[in-house]
Short mmCIF file of C-alpha atoms and ligand atoms in Angstrom, two decimals:
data_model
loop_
_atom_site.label_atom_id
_atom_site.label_comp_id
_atom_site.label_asym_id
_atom_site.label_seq_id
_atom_site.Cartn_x
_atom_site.Cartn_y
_atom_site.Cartn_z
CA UNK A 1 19.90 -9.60 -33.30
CA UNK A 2 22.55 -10.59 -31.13
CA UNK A 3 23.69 -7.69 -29.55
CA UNK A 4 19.85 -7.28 -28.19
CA UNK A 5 19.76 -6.40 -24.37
CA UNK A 6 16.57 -8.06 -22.56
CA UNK A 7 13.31 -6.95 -21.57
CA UNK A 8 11.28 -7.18 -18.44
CA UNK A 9 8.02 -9.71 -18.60
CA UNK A 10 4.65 -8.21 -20.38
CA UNK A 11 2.24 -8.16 -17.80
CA UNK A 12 -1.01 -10.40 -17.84
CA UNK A 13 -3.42 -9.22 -19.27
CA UNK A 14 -3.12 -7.37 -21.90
CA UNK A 15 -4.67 -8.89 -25.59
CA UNK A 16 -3.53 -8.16 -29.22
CA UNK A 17 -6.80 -7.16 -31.39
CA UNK A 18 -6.17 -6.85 -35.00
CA UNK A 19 -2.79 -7.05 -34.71
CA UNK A 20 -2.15 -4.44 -31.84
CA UNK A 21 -1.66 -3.89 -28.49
CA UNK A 22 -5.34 -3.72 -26.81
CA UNK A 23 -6.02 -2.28 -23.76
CA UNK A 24 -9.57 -2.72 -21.97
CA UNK A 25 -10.88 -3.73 -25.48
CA UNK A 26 -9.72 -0.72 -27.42
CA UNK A 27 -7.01 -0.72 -30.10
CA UNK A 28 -3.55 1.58 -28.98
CA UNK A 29 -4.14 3.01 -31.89
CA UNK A 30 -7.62 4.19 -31.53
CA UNK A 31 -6.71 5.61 -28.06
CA UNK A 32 -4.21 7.94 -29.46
CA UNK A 33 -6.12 8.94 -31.87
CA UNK A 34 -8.80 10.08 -29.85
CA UNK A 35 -6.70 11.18 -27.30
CA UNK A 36 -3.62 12.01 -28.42
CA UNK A 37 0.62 10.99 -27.88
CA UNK A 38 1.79 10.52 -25.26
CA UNK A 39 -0.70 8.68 -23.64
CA UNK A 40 -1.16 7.35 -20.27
CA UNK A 41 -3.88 4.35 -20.05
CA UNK A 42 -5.12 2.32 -17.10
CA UNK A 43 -7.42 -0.20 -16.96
CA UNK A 44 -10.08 -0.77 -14.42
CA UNK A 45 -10.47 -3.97 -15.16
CA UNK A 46 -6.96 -4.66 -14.75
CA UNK A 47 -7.34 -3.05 -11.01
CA UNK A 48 -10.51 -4.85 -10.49
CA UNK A 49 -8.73 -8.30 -11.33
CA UNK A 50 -5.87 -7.35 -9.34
CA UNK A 51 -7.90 -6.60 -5.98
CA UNK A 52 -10.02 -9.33 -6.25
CA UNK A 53 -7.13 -11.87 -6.80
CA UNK A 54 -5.37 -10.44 -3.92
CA UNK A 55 -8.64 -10.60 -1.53
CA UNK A 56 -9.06 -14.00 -2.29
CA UNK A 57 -5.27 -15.07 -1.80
CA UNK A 58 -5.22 -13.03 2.27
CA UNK A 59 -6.88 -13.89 5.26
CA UNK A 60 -10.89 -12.43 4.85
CA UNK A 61 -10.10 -10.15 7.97
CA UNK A 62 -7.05 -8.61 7.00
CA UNK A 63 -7.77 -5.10 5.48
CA UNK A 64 -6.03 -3.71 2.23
CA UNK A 65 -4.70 0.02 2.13
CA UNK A 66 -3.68 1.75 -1.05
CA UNK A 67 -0.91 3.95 -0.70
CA UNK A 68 -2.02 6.90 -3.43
CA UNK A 69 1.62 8.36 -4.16
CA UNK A 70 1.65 5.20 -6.68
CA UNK A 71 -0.63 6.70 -8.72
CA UNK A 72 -3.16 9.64 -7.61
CA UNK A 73 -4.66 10.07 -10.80
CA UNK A 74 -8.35 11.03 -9.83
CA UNK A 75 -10.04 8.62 -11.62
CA UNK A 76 -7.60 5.80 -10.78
CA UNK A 77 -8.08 7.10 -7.09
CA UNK A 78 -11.76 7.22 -7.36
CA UNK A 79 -11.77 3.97 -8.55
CA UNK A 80 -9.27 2.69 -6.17
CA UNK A 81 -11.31 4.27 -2.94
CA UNK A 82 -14.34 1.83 -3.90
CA UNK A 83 -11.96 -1.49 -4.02
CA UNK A 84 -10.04 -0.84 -0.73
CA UNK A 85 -10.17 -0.35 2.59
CA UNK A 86 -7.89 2.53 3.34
CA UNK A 87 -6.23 5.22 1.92
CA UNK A 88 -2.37 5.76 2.62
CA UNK A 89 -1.50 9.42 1.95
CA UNK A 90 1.83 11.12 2.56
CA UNK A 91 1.14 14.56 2.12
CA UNK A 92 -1.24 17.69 2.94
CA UNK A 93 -1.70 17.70 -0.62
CA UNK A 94 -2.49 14.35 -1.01
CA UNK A 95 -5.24 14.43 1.83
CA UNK A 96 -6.94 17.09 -0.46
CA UNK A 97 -6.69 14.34 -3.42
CA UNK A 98 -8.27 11.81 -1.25
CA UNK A 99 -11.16 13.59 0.19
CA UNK A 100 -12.03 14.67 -2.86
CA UNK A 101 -12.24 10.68 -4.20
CA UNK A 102 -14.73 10.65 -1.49
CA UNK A 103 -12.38 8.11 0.88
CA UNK A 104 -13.93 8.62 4.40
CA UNK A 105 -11.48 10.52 6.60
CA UNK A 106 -11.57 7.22 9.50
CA UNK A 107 -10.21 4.99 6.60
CA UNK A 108 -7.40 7.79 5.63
CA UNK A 109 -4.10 7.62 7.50
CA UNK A 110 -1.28 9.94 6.79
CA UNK A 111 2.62 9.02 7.39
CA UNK A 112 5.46 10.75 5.85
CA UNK A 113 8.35 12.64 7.36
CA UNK A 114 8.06 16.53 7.56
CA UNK A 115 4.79 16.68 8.24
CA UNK A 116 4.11 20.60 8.41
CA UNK A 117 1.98 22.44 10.76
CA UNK A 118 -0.62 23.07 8.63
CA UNK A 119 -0.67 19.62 7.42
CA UNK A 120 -1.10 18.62 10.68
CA UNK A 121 -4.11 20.84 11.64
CA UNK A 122 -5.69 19.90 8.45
CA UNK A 123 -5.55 16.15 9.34
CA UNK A 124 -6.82 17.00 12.69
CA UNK A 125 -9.82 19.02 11.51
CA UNK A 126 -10.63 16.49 8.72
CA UNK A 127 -10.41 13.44 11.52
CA UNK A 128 -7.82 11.46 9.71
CA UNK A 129 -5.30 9.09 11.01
CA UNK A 130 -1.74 10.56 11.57
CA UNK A 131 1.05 8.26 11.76
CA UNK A 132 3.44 9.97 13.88
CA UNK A 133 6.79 9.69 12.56
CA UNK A 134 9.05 11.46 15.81
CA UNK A 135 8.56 12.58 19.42
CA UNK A 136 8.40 16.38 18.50
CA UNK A 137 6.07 16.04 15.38
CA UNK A 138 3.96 14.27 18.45
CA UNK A 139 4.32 17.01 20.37
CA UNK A 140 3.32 20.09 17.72
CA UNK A 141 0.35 17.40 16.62
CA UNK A 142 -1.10 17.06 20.46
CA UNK A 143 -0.61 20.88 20.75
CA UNK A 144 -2.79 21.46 17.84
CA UNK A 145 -5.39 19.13 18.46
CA UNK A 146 -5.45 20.61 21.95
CA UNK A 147 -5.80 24.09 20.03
CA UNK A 148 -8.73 22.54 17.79
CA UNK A 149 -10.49 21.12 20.59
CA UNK A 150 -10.82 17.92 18.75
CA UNK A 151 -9.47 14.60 19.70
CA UNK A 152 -6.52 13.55 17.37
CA UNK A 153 -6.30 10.18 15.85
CA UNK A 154 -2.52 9.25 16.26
CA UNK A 155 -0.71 5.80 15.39
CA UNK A 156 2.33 5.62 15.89
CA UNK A 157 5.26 5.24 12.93
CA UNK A 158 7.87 2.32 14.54
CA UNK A 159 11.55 2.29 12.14
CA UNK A 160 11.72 -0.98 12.90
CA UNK A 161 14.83 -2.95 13.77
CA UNK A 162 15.06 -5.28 10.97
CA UNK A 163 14.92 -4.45 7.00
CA UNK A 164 12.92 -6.35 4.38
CA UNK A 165 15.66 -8.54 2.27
CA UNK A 166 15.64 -8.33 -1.00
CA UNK A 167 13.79 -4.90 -1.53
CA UNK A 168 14.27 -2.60 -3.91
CA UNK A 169 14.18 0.15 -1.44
CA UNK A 170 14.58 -0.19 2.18
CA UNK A 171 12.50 2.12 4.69
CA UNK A 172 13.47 0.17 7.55
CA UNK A 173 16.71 -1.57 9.64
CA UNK A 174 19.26 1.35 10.20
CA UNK A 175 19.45 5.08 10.88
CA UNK A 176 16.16 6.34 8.56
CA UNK A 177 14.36 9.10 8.20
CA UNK A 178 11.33 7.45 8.69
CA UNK A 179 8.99 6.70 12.22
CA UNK A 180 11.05 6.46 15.31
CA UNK A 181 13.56 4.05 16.60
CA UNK A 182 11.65 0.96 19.16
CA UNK A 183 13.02 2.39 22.12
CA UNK A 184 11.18 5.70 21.61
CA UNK A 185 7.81 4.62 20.94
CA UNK A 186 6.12 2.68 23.95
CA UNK A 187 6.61 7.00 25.96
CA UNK A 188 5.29 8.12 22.70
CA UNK A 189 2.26 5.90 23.34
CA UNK A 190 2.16 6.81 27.12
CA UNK A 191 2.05 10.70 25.91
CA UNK A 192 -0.84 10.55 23.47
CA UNK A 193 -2.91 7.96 25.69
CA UNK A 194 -2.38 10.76 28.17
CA UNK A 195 -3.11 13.86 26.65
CA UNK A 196 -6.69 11.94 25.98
CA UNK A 197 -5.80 11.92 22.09
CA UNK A 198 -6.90 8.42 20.59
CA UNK A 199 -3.78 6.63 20.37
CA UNK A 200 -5.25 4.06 16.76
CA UNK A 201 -2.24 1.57 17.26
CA UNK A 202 1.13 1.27 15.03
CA UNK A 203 2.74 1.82 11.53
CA UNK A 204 5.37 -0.44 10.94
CA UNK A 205 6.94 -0.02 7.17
CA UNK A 206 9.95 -2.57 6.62
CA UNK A 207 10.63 -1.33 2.53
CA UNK A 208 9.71 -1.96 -0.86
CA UNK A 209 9.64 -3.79 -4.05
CA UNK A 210 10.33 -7.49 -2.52
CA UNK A 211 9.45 -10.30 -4.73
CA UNK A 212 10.02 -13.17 -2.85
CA UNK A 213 7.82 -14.29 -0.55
CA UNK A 214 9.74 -15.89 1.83
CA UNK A 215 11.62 -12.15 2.88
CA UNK A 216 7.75 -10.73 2.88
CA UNK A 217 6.45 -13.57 4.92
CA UNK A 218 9.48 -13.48 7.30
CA UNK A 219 9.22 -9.27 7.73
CA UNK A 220 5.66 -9.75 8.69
CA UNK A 221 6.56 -12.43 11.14
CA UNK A 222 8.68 -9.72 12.65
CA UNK A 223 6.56 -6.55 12.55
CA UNK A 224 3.37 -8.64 14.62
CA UNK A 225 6.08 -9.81 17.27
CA UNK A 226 7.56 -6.33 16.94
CA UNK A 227 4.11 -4.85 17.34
CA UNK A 228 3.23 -6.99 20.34
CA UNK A 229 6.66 -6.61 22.16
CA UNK A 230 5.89 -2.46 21.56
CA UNK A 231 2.07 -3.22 22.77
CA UNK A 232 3.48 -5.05 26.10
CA UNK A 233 5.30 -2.04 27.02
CA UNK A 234 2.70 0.46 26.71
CA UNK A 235 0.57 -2.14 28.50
CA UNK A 236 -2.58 -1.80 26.08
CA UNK A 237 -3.51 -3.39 22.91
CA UNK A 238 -3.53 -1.04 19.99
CA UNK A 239 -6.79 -1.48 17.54
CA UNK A 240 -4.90 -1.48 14.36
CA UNK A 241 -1.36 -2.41 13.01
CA UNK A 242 -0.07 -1.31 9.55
CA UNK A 243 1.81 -4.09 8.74
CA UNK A 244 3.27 -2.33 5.84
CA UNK A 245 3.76 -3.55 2.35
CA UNK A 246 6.72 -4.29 -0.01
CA UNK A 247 4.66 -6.25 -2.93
CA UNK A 248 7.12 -5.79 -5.69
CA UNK A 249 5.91 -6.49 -9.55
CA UNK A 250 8.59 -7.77 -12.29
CA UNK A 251 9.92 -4.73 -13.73
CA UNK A 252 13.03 -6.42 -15.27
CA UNK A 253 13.85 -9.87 -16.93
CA UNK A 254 14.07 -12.52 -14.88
CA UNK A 255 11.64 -11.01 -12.07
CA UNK A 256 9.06 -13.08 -11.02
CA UNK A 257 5.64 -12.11 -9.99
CA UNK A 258 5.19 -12.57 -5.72
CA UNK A 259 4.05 -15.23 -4.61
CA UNK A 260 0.60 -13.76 -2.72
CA UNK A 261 -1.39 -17.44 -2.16
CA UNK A 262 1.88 -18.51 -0.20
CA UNK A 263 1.90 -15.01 1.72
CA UNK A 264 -1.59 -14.81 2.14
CA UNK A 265 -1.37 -18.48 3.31
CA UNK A 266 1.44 -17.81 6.28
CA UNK A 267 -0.80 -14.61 7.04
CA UNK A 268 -3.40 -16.81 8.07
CA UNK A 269 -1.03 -19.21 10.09
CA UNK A 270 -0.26 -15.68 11.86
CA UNK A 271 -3.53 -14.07 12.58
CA UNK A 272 -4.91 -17.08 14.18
CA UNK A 273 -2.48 -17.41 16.21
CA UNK A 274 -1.79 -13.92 17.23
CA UNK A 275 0.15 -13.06 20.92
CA UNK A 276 -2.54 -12.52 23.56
CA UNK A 277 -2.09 -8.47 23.42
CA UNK A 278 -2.92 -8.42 19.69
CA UNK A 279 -5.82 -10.62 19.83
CA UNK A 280 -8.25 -7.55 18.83
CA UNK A 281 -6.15 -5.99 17.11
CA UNK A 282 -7.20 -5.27 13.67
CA UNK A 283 -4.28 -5.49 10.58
CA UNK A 284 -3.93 -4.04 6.88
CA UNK A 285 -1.16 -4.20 4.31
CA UNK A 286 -0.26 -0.61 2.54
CA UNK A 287 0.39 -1.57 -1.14
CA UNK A 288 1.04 1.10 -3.80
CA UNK A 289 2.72 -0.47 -6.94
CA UNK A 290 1.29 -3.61 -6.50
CA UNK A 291 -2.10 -2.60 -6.91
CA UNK A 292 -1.21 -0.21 -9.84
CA UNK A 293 1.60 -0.81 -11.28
CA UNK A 294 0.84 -3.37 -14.05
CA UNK A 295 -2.70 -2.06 -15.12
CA UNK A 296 -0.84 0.59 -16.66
CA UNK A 297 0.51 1.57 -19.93
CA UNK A 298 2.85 4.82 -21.43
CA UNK A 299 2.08 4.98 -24.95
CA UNK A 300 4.35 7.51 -27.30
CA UNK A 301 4.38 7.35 -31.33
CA UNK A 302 7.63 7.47 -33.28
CA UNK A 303 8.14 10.34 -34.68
CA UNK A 304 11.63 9.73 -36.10
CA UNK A 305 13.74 6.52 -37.06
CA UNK A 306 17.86 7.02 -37.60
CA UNK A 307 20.66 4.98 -38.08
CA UNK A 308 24.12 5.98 -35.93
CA UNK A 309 27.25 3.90 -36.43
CA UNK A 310 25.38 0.39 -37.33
CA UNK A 311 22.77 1.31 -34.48
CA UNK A 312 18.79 2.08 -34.83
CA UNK A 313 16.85 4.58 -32.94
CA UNK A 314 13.45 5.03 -32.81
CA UNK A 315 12.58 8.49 -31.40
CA UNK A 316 9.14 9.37 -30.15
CA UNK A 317 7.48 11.95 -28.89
CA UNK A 318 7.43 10.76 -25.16
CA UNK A 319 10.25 10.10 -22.84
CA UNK A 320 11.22 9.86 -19.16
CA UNK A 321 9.45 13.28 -18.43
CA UNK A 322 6.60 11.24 -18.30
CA UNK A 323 8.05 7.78 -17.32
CA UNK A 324 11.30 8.85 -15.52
CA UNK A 325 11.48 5.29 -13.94
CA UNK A 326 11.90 3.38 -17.29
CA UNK A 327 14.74 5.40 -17.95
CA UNK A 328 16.51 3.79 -15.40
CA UNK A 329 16.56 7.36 -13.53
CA UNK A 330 14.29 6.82 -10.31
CA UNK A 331 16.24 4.92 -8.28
CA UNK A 332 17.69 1.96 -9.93
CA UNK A 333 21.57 1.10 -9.62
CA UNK A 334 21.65 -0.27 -12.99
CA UNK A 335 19.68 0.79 -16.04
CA UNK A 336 17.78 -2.59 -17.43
CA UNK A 337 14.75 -2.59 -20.18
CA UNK A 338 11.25 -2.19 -18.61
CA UNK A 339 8.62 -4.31 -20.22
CA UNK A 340 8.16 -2.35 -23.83
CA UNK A 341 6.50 -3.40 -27.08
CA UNK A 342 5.81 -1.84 -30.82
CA UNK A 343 1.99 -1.51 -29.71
CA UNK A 344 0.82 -1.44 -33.30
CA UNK A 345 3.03 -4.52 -34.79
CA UNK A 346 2.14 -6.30 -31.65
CA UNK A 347 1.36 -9.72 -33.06
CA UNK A 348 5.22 -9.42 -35.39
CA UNK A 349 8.21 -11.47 -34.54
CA UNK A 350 11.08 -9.32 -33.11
CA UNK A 351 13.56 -8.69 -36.37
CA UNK A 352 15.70 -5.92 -35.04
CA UNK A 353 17.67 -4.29 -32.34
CA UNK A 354 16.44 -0.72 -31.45
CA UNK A 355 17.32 1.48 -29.09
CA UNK A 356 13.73 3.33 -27.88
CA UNK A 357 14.27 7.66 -26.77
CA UNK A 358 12.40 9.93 -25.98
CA UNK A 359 12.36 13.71 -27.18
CA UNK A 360 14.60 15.27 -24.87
CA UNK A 361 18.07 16.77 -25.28
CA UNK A 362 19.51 14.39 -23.05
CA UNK A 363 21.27 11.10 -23.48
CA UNK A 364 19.24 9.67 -19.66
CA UNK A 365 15.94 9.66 -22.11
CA UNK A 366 16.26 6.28 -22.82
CA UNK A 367 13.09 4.03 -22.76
CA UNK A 368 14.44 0.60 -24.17
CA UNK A 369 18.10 -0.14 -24.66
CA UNK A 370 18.84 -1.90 -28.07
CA UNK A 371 15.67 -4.15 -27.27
CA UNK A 372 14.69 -6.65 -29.63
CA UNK A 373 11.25 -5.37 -31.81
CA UNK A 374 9.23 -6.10 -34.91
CA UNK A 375 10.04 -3.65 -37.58
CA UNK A 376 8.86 -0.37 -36.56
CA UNK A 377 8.54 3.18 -38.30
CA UNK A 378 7.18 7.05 -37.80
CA UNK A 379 3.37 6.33 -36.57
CA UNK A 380 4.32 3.24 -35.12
CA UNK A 381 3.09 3.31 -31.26
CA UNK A 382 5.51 2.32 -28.82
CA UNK A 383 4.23 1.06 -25.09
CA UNK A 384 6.34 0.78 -21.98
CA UNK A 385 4.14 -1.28 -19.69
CA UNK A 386 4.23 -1.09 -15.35
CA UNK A 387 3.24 2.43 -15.80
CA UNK A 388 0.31 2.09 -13.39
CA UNK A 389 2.64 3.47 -10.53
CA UNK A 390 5.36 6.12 -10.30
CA UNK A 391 4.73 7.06 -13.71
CA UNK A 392 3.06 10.45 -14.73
CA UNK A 393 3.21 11.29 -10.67
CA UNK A 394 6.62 10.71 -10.49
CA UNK A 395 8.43 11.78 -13.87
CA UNK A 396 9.54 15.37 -14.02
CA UNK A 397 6.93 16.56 -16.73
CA UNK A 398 8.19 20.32 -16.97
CA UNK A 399 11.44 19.22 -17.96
CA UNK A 400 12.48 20.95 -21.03
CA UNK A 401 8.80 22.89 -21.55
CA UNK A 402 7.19 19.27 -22.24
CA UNK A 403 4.60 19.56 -19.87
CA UNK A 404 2.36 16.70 -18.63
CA UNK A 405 1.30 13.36 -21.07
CA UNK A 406 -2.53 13.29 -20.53
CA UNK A 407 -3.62 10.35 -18.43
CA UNK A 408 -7.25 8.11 -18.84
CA UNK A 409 -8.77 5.33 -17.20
CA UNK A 410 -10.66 2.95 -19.10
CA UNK A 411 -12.90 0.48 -18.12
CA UNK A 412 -13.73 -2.32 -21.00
CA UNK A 413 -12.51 -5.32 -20.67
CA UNK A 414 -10.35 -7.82 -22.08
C1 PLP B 501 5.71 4.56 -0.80
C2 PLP B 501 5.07 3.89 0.34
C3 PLP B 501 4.23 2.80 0.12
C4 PLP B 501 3.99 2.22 -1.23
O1 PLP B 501 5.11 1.58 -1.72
P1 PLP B 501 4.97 0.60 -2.97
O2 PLP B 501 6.34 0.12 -3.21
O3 PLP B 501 4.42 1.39 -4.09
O4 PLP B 501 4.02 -0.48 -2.57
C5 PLP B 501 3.60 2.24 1.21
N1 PLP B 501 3.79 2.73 2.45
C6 PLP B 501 4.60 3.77 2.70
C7 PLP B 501 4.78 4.24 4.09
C8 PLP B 501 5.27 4.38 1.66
O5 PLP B 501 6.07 5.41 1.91
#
């Protein structure tokens, strides 16, 4: 047991019946059985709790956005349309997604670099927010609503000068790809106030995957005075501000969970007392992983155990073709062990070091590295938990002929 590498934190949440893993009341067992390995499962309750915790921790008028590319799932997004406010999408594709969840088009807003034509037009015609990420996407966007005869709903994307500290992946501070640089945006403004488009205020994304609370609360500070500096030299107040995001959840040992009652708590210090310009202005957070992530779980059975040079492997039938990102492959600088589990010894002590694979020819498919686990053998279930977000959207399931893992949302609780 000493050579065991660590594992990231177990969620809360998630209950042991009869000795395994439950999730929303049912056995992981019984879930694979009925629907077969490997398994995607999310719980509604899990979202439900999630949402309601996070209302009550933010200031009552602050509006919550889900950004879908987390997990657009149609069920999850269904579900998801009735908790929040708004609907973040980031692709013609995805605007297809969410107006088929039934999310009204004035609560959809669409950012995202590369926006094409046709996305454009289709944004237009279905009366959806665009965040406008550069003067010339501005420019083909007024052109085609002018073409449509309908007014355009534009915000405006800001790459703002500062960076969220301590996030996992930075959108913001530096040469980016993403909205344009401060000193581009208040003519931006000027050009779609005056081509009689409705100009719906600002977009300001800073990064993602901060835990601390602190860098969120002190990015946020900087975005409203940001927003207001921008909003001085246009000379009008813009009805809404994106505030953007960056809720991280512990992937990895040692993470902790953010702190949202001391964010939601400085939020409140900042809304009431709000620069003159903003004082209509209405303000949402985007959040993707943080309202997914953790009501999650990957399940995959063993379907092989072997022993190489003093080491164990358990192999299963899943692997990061389905959960790329717990492989250590989506944009991590160093591999460590997502949150994993034997889901049907879950109530065993840990007695041995195994190294968790999937079923691909490749030595990346590696779900837990020499993790410490009860006992485990072929038919044994295996879950890899935070596999709410960036999972099955975000795992390159034709990899090797695999094909997708199929994907359900459950709604017991407990
Ligand atoms: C990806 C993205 C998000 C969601 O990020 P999370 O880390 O999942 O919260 C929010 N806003 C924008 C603009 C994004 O690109």
């Amino acid at each position: 047991m000493s050579k065991a590498k660590p594992i990231g934190p177990i969620p809360s949440g998630y209950r042991s019946l009869g000795g395994e893993l439950a999730i929303g009341g049912v056995k992981a067992s019984a879930l694979v059985a009925e629907h077969g390995s490997p398994l995607f499962v999310y719980s509604g309750a899990l979202l439900d709790t999630r949402l309601a915790d996070l209302r009550g921790a933010m200031p009552a008028q602050l509006q919550i956005h889900y950004a879908m590319k987390a997990n657009p799932y149609a069920p999850v997004l269904e579900h998801m349309v009735d908790l929040v406010d708004g609907i973040d999408i980031a692709s013609g594709g995805e605007l297809v997604m969410a107006l088929a969840a039934e999310a009204k088009a004035e609560r959809i807003s669409f950012a995202g670099p590369g926006k094409r034509d046709e996305e454009l037009r289709s944004a237009i015609q279905a009366g959806v927010t665009i965040n406008i990420e550069s003067p010339s996407e501005c420019d083909r966007a007024l052109s085609i609503g002018a073409e449509t005869g309908l007014q355009a709903r534009l915000a405006v994307r800001v790459n703002p000068d500062f960076d969220l500290k301590g996030s996992g992946m930075k959108m913001g501070g530096g040469a980016k790809q993403f909205g344009m640089d401060v000193d581009l945006v208040a003519a931006t403004v000027k050009k779609i106030l005056a081509s009689g488009a409705h100009w719906r205020g600002f977009h300001i994304f800073a990064g993602s995957q901060a835990l601390k609370a602190e860098a969120i609360i002190e990015t946020q500070a900087q975005t409203i005075s940001l927003a207001a500096k921008l909003a001085e030299q246009v000379g009008q107040s813009p009805e809404h501000v994106n505030l953007g995001g960056g809720f991280g959840i512990p992937y990895f040992p040692n993470d902790e969970a953010v702190d949202v009652v001391e964010i939601g708590r400085a939020l409140n210090r900042q809304l009431s007392d709000l620069p003159e310009i903003l004082s209509g202005t209405q303000f949402a957070l985007e959040l993707g992983r943080y309202l997914v992530g953790e009501a999650g779980v990957y399940l995959t059975q063993i379907v092989d155990r072997k022993e190489s040079q003093g080491e164990t492997f358990l192999i299963t039938d899943g692997g990061l073709h389905h959960q790329l990102a717990a492989s250590g492959n989506f944009g991590t600088v160093i591999r460590r062990n997502y949150p994993a589990a034997i889901a049907t010894q879950y109530d065993k002590p840990s007695d041995e070091v195994v190294s968790i694979v999937g079923c691909l020819c490749t030595p990346l498919d590696l779900l837990s590295d020499r993790a410490a686990m009860p006992a485990a053998d072929v038919g044994d279930i295996v879950a890899i938990f935070c596999a709410g977000a960036y999972g099955a959207t975000a795992s390159p399931a034709n990899f090797l002929g695999q094909g997708p893992a199929k994907e359900i949302l459950i709604h017991g609780a407990g």
